[in-house]
mmCIF file of C-alpha atoms and ligand atoms in Angstrom:
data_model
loop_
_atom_site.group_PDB
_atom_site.id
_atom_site.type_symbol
_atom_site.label_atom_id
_atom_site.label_comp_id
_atom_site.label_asym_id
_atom_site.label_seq_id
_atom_site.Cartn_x
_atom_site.Cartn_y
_atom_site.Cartn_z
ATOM 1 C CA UNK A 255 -5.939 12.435 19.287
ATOM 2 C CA UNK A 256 -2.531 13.513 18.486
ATOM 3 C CA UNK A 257 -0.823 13.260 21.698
ATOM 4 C CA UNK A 258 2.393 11.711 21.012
ATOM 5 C CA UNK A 259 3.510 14.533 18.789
ATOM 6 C CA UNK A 260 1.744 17.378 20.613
ATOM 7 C CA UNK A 261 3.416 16.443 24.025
ATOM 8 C CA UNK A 262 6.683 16.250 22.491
ATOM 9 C CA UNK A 263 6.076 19.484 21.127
ATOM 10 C CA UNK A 264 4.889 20.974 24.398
ATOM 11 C CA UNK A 265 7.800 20.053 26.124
ATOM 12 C CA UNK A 266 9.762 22.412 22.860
ATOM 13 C CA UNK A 267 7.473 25.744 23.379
ATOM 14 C CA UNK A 268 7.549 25.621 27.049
ATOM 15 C CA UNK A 269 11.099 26.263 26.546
ATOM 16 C CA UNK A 270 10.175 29.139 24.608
ATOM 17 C CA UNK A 271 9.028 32.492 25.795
ATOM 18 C CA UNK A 272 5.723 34.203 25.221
ATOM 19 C CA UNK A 273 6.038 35.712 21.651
ATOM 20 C CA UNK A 274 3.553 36.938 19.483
ATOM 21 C CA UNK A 275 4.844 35.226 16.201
ATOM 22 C CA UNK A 276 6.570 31.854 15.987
ATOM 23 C CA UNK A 277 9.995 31.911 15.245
ATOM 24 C CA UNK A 278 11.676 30.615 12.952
ATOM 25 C CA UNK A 279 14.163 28.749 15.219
ATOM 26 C CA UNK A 280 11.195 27.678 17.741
ATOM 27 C CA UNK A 281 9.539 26.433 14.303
ATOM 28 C CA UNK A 282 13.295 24.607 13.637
ATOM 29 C CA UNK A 283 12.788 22.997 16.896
ATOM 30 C CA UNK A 284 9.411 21.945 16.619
ATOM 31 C CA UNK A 285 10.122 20.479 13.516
ATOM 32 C CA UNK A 286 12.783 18.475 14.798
ATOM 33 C CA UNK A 287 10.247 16.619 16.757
ATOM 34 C CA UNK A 288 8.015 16.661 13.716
ATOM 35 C CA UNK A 289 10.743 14.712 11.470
ATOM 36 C CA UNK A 290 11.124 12.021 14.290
ATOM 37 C CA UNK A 291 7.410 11.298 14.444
ATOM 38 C CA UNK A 292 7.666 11.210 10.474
ATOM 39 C CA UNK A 293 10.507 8.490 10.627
ATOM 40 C CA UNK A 294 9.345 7.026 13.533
ATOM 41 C CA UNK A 295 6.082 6.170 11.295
ATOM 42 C CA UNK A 296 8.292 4.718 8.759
ATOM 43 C CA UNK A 297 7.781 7.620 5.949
ATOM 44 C CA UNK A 298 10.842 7.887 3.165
ATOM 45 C CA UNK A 299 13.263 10.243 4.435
ATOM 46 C CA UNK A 300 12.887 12.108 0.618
ATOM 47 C CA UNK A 301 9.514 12.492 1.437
ATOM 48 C CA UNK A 302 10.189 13.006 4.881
ATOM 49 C CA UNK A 303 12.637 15.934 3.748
ATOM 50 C CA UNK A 304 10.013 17.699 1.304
ATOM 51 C CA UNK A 305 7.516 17.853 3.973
ATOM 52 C CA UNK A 306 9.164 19.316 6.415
ATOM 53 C CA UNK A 307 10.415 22.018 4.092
ATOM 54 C CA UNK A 308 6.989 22.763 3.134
ATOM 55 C CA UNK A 309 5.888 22.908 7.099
ATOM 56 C CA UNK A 310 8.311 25.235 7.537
ATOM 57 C CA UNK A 311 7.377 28.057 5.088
ATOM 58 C CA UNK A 312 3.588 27.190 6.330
ATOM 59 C CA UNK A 313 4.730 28.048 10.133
ATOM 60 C CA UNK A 314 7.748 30.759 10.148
ATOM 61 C CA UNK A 315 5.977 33.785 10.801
ATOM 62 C CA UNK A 316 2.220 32.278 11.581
ATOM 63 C CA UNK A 317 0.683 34.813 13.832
ATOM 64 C CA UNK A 318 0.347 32.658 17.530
ATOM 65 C CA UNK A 319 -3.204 32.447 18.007
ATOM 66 C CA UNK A 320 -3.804 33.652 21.604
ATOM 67 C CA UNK A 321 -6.140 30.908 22.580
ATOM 68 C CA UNK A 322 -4.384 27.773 21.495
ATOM 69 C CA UNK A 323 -1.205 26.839 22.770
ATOM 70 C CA UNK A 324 1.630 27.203 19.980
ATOM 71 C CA UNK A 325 2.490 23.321 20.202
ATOM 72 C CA UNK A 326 -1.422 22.645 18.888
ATOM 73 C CA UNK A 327 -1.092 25.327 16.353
ATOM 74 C CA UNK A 328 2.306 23.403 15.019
ATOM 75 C CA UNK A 329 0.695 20.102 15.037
ATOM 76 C CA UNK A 330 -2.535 21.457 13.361
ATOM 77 C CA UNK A 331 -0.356 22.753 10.242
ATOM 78 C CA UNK A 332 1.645 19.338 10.339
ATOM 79 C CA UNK A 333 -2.298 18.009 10.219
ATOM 80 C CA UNK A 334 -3.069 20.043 7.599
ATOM 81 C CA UNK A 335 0.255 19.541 5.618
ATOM 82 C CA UNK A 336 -0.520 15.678 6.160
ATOM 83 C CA UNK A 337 -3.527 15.798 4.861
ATOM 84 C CA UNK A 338 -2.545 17.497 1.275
ATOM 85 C CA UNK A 339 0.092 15.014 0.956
ATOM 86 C CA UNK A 340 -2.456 12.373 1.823
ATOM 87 C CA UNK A 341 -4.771 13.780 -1.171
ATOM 88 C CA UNK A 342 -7.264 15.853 1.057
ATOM 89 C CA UNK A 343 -9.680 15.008 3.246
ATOM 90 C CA UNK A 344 -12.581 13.887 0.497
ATOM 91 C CA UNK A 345 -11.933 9.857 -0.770
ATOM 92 C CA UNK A 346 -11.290 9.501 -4.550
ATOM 93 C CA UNK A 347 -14.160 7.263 -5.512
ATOM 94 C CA UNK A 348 -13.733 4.086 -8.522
ATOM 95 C CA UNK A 349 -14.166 5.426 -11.844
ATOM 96 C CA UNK A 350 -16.954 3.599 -13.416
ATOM 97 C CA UNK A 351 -16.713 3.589 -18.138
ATOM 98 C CA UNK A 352 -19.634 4.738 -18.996
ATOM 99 C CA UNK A 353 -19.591 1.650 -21.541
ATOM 100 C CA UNK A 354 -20.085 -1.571 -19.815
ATOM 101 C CA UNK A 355 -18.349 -3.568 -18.768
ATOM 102 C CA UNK A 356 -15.861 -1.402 -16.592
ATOM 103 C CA UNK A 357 -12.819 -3.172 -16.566
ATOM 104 C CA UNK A 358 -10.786 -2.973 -13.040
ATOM 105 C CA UNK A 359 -7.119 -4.452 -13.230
ATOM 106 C CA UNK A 360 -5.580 -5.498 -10.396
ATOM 107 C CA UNK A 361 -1.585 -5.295 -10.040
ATOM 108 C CA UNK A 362 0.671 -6.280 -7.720
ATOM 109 C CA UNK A 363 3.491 -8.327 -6.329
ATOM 110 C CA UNK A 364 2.705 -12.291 -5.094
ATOM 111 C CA UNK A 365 1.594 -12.365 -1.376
ATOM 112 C CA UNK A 366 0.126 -8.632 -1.784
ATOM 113 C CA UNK A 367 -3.092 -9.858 -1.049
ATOM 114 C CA UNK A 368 -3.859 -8.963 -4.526
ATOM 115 C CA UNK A 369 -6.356 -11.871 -4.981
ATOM 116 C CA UNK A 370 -8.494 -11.395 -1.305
ATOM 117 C CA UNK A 371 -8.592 -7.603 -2.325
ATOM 118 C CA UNK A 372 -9.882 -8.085 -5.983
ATOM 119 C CA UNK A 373 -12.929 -10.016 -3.897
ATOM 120 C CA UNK A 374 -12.991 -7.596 -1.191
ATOM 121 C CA UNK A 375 -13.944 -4.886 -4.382
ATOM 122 C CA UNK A 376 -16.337 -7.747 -5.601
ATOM 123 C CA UNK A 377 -18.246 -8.234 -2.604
ATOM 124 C CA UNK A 378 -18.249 -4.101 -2.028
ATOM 125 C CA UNK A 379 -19.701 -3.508 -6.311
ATOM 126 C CA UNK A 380 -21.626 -6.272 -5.730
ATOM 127 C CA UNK A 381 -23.876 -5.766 -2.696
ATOM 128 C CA UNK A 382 -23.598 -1.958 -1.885
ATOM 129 C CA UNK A 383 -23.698 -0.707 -5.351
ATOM 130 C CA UNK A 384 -25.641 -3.324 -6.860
ATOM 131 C CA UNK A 385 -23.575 -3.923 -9.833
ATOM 132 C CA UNK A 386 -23.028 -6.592 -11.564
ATOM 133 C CA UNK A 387 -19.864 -8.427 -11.300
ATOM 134 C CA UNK A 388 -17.672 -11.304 -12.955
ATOM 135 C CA UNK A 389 -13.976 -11.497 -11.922
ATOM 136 C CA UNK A 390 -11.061 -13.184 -13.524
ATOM 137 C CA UNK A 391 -8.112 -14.676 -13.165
ATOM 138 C CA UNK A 392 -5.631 -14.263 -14.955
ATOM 139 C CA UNK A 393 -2.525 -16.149 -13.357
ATOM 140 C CA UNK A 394 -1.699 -19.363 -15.677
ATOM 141 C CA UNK A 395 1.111 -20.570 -13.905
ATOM 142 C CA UNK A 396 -0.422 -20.514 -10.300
ATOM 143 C CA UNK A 397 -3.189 -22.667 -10.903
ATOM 144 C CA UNK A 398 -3.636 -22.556 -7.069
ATOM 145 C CA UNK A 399 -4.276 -18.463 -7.611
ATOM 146 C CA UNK A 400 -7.053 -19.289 -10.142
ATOM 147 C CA UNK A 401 -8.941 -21.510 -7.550
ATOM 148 C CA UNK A 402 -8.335 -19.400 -4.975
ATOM 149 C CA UNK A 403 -10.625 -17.045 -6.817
ATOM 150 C CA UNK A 404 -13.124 -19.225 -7.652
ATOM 151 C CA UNK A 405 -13.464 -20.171 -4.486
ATOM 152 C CA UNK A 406 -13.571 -16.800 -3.007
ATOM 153 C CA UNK A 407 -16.094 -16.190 -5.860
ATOM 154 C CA UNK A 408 -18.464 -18.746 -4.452
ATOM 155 C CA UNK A 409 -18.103 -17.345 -1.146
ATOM 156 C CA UNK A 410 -19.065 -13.836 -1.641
ATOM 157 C CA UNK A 411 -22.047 -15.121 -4.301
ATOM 158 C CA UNK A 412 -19.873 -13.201 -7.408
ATOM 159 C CA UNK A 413 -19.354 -14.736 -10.779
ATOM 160 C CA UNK A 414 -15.640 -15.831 -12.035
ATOM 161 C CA UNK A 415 -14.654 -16.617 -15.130
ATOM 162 C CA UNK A 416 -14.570 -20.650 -15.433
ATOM 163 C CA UNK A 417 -11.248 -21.623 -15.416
ATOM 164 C CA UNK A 418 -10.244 -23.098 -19.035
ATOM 165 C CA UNK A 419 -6.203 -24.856 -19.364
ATOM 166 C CA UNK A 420 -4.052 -24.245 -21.806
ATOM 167 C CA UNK A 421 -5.124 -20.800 -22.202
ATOM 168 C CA UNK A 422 -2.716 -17.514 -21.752
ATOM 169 C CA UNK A 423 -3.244 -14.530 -19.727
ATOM 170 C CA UNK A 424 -4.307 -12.338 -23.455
ATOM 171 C CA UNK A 425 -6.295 -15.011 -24.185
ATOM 172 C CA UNK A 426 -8.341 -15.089 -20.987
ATOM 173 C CA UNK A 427 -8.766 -11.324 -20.728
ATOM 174 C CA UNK A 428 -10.307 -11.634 -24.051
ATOM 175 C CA UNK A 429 -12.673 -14.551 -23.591
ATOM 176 C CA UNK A 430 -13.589 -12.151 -19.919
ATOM 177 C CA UNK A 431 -14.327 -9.659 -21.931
ATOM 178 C CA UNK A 432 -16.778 -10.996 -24.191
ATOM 179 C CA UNK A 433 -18.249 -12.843 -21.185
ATOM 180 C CA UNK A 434 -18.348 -9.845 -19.583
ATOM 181 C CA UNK A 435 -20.282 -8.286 -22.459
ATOM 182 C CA UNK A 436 -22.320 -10.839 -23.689
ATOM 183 C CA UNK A 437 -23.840 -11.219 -19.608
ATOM 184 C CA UNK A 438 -24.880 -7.695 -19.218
ATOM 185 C CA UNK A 439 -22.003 -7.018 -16.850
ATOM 186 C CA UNK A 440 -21.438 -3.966 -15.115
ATOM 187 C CA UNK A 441 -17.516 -4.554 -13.460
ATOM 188 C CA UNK A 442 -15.080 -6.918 -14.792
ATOM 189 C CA UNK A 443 -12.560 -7.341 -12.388
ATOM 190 C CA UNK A 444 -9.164 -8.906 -13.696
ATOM 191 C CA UNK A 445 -6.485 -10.376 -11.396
ATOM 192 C CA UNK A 446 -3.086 -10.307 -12.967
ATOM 193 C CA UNK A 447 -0.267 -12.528 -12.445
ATOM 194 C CA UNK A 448 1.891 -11.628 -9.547
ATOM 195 C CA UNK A 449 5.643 -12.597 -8.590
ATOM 196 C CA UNK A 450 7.704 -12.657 -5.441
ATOM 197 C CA UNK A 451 10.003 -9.789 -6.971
ATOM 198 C CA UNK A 452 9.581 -6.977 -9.679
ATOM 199 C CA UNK A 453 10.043 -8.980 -12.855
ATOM 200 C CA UNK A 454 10.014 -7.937 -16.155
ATOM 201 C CA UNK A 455 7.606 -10.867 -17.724
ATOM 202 C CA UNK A 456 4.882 -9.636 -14.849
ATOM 203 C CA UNK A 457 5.482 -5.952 -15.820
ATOM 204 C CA UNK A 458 5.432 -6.543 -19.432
ATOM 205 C CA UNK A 459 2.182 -9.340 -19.065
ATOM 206 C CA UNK A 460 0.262 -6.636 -16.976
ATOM 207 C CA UNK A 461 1.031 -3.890 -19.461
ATOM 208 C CA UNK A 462 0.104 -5.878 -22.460
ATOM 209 C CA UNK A 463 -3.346 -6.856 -20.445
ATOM 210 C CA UNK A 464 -3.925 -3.259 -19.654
ATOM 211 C CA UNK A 465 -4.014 -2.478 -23.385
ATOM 212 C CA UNK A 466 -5.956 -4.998 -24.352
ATOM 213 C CA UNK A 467 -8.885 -4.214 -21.923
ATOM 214 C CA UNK A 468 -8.486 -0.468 -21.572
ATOM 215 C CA UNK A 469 -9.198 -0.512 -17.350
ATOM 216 C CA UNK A 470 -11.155 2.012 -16.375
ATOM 217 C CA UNK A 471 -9.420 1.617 -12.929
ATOM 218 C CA UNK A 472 -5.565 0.051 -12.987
ATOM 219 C CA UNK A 473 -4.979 -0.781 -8.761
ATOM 220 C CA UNK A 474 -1.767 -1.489 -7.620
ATOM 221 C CA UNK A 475 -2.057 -3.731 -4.325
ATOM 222 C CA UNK A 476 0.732 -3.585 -1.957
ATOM 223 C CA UNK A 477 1.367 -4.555 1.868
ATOM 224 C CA UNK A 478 1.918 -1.715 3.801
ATOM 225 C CA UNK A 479 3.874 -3.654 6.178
ATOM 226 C CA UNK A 480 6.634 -4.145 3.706
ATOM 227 C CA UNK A 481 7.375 0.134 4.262
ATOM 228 C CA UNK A 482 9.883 1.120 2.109
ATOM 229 C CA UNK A 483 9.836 -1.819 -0.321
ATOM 230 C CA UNK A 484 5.973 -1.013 -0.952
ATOM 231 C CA UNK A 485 7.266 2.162 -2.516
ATOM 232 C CA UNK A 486 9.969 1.047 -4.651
ATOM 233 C CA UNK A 487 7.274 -1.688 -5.888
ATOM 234 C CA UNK A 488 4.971 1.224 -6.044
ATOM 235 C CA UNK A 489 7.624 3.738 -8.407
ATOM 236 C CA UNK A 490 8.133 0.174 -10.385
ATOM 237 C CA UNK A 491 4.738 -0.372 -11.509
ATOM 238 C CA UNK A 492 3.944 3.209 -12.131
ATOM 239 C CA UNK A 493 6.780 3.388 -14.464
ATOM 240 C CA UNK A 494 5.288 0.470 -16.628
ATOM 241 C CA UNK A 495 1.814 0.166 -16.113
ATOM 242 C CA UNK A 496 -0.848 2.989 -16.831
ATOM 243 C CA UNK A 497 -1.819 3.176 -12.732
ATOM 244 C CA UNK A 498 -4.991 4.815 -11.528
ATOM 245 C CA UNK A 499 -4.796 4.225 -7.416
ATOM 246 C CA UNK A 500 -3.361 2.177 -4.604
ATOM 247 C CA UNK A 501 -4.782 0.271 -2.352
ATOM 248 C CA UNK A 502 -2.437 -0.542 0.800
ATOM 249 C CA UNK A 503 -3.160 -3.795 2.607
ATOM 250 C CA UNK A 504 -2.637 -5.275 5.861
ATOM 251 C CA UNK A 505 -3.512 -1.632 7.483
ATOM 252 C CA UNK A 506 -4.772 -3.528 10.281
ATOM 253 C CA UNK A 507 -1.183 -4.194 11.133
ATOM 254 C CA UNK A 508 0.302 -1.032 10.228
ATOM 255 C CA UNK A 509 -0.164 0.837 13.059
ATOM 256 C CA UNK A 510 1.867 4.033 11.660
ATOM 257 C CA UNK A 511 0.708 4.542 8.072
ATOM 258 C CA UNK A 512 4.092 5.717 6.515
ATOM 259 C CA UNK A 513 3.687 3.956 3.797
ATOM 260 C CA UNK A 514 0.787 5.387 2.790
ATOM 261 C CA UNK A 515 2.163 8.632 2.821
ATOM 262 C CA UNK A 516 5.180 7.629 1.047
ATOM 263 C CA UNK A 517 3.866 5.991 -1.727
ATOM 264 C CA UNK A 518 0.849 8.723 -1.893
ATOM 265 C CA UNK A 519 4.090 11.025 -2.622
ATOM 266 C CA UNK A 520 6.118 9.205 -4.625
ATOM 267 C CA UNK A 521 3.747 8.245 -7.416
ATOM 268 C CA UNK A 522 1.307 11.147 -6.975
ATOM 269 C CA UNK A 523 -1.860 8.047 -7.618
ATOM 270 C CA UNK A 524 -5.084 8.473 -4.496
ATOM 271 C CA UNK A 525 -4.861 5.720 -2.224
ATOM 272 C CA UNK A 526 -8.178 4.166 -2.944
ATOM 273 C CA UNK A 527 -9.017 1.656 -0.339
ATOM 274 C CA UNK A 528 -7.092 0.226 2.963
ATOM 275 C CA UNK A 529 -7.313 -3.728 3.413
ATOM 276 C CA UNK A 530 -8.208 -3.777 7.346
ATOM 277 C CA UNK A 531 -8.193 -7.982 7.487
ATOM 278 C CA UNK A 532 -8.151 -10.898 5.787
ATOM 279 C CA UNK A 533 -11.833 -11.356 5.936
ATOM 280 C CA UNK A 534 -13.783 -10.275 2.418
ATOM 281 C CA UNK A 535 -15.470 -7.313 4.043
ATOM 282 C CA UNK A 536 -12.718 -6.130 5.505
ATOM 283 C CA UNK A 537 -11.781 -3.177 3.125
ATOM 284 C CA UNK A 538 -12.121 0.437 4.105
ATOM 285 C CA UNK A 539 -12.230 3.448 1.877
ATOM 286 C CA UNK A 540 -9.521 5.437 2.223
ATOM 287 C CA UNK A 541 -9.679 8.200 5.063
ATOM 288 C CA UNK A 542 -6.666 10.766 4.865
ATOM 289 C CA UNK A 543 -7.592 12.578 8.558
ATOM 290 C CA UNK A 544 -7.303 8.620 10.162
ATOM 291 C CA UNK A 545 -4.030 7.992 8.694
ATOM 292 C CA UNK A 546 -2.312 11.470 9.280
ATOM 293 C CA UNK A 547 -3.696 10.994 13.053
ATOM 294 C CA UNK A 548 -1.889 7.685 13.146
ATOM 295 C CA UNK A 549 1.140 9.321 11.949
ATOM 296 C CA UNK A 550 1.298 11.958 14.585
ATOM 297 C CA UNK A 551 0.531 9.332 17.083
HETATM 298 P P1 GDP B 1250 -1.804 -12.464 -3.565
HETATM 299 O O1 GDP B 1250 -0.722 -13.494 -3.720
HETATM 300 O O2 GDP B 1250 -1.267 -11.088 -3.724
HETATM 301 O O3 GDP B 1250 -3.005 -12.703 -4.403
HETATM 302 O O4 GDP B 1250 -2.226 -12.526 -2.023
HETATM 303 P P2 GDP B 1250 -3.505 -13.179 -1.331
HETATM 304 O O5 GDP B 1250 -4.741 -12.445 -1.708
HETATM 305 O O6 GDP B 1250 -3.490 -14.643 -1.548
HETATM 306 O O7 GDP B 1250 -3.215 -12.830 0.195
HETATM 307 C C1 GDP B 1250 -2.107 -13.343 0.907
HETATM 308 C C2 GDP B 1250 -2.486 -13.450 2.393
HETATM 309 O O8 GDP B 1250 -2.675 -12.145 2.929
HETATM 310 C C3 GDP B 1250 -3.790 -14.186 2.640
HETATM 311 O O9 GDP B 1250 -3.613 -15.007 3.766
HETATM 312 C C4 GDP B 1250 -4.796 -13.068 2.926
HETATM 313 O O10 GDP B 1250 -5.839 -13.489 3.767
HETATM 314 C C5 GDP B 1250 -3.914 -12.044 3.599
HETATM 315 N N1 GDP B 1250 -4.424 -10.670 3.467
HETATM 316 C C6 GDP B 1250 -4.806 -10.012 2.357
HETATM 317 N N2 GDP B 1250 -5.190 -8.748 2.631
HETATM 318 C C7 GDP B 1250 -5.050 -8.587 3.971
HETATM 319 C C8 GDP B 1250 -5.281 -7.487 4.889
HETATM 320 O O11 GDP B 1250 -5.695 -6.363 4.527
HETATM 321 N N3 GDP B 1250 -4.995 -7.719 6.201
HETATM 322 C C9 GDP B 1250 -4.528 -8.933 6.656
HETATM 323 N N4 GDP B 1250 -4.283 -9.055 7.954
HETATM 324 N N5 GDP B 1250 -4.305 -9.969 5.831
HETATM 325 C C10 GDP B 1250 -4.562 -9.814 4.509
#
């Protein structure tokens, strides 16, 4: 799998003579290599920084395993050191209230692909966990965004909330809610208002929603092509909003996963689910041991 970063590293140790520990300068080299990979994959040079410190009091002094070659045994502790940054190896699942309905808010700049991912969770509830869902929209000056949902709705067979005019954003999470409770059902899903840029009327509209209709989850949806930006959006909304996971789209363009890691690090929230297409099934859990492969290369 990892052969980009394990040949580089081969091409370090077969410099290197036939010790029994690894050094702490043939660990300085290695991890040279390691902080290009890291950069290379787009990964916040902060972040970047604090891992490699970490790798390096994992690896000075590591006993060298006879039978694997000391470039494997450095890339298996950058694996490993990936992989707790990435939140382990097991996926954080949805929290599901105990009190129906569970409210999930979605948040996230315009374009995120906030609105296909809030039916992409639908369609998942809906037909492999057999709940019940209604979705909501809850973007009064987009009218467009409102019918996108609907329609989206009609495609996957799941409920939305008929659209009403005149009606604002604390007004419609209100009538979803007793909609939501008055037709048995299990998820409400509520797609907030997005903008182009971090505002403070989206920030403030979002947090306002969120108490109103305690979410059990609060998703943040951002493009993982947009790298660094994705994490300053990500640090933004953390700051304001009461965030319970991520969920990066447009993996199936991002062929090096930095952002993942970055924002996994900056915020501290599980990356939930990856967006893998625009089609509605296209939505993966999250899977820490794929990205941190794709991010040795
Ligand atoms: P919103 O403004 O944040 O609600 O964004 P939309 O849901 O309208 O999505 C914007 C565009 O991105 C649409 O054309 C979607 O089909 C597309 N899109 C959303 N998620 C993904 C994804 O994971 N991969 C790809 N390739 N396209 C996506």
């Amino acid at each position: 799998m990892f052969d980009g970063l394990t040949e580089r590293l081969s091409t370090v140790f077969d410099r290197l003579s036939g010790r029994g520990v690894l050094s702490e300068k043939d660990v300085e080299e290695a991890l040279r290599e390691v902080r290009v990979a890291l950069l290379e994959a787009d990964v916040a040079l902060p972040v970047v920084k604090d891992f490699i410190t970490k790798a390096k009091e994992a690896a000075t002094g590591e006993a060298v395993i006879r039978s694997i070659r000391p470039a494997d045994q450095v890339v298996k502790i950058v694996y490993d050191g990936l992989i707790e940054m990435l939140g382990g190896e097991e996926p954080v699942p949805l929290t599901i209230a105990l009190n129906p309905p569970s409210v999930i808010l979605m948040a996230g700049l315009q374009g995120s692909g906030k609105t296909t991912t809030a039916a992409k969770l639908a369609l998942r509830l809906s037909k492999m966990d057999r709940k019940k869902v209604l979705m909501a929209s809850l973007d009064t000056r987009r009218p467009a965004a409102m019918e996108q949902l609907a329609t989206l709705g009609k495609q996957i067979e799941v409920e939305t909330l008929p659209i009403l005019a005149g009606q604002s954003a604390t007004d419609i999470t209100r009538r979803a809610m007793s909609a939501a409770k008055l037709g048995g059902y299990d998820i409400l899903i509520l797609d907030t208002a997005g903008r182009t840029t971090l505002d403070e009327g989206m920030m403030s509209e979002a947090a306002e929603i969120a108490r109103i209709s305690q979410p059990a989850e609060t998703l943040l949806v951002a493009d993982s092509l947009t790298g660094q930006d994705a994490v300053r959006t990500a640090k933004a909304f953390h700051e304001r909003l009461p965030l319970t996971g991520l969920i990066l789209t447009r993996a199936d363009g991002d062929g090096r996963g930095g952002a993942a890691l970055s924002m996994r690090a900056v915020t501290g929230l599980p990356i939930k689910f990856l967006g893998a297409g625009e089609k509605v099934d296209a939505l993966d859990v999250f899977d820490a041991r794929r990205v941190a492969g794709r991010i040795l290369g």
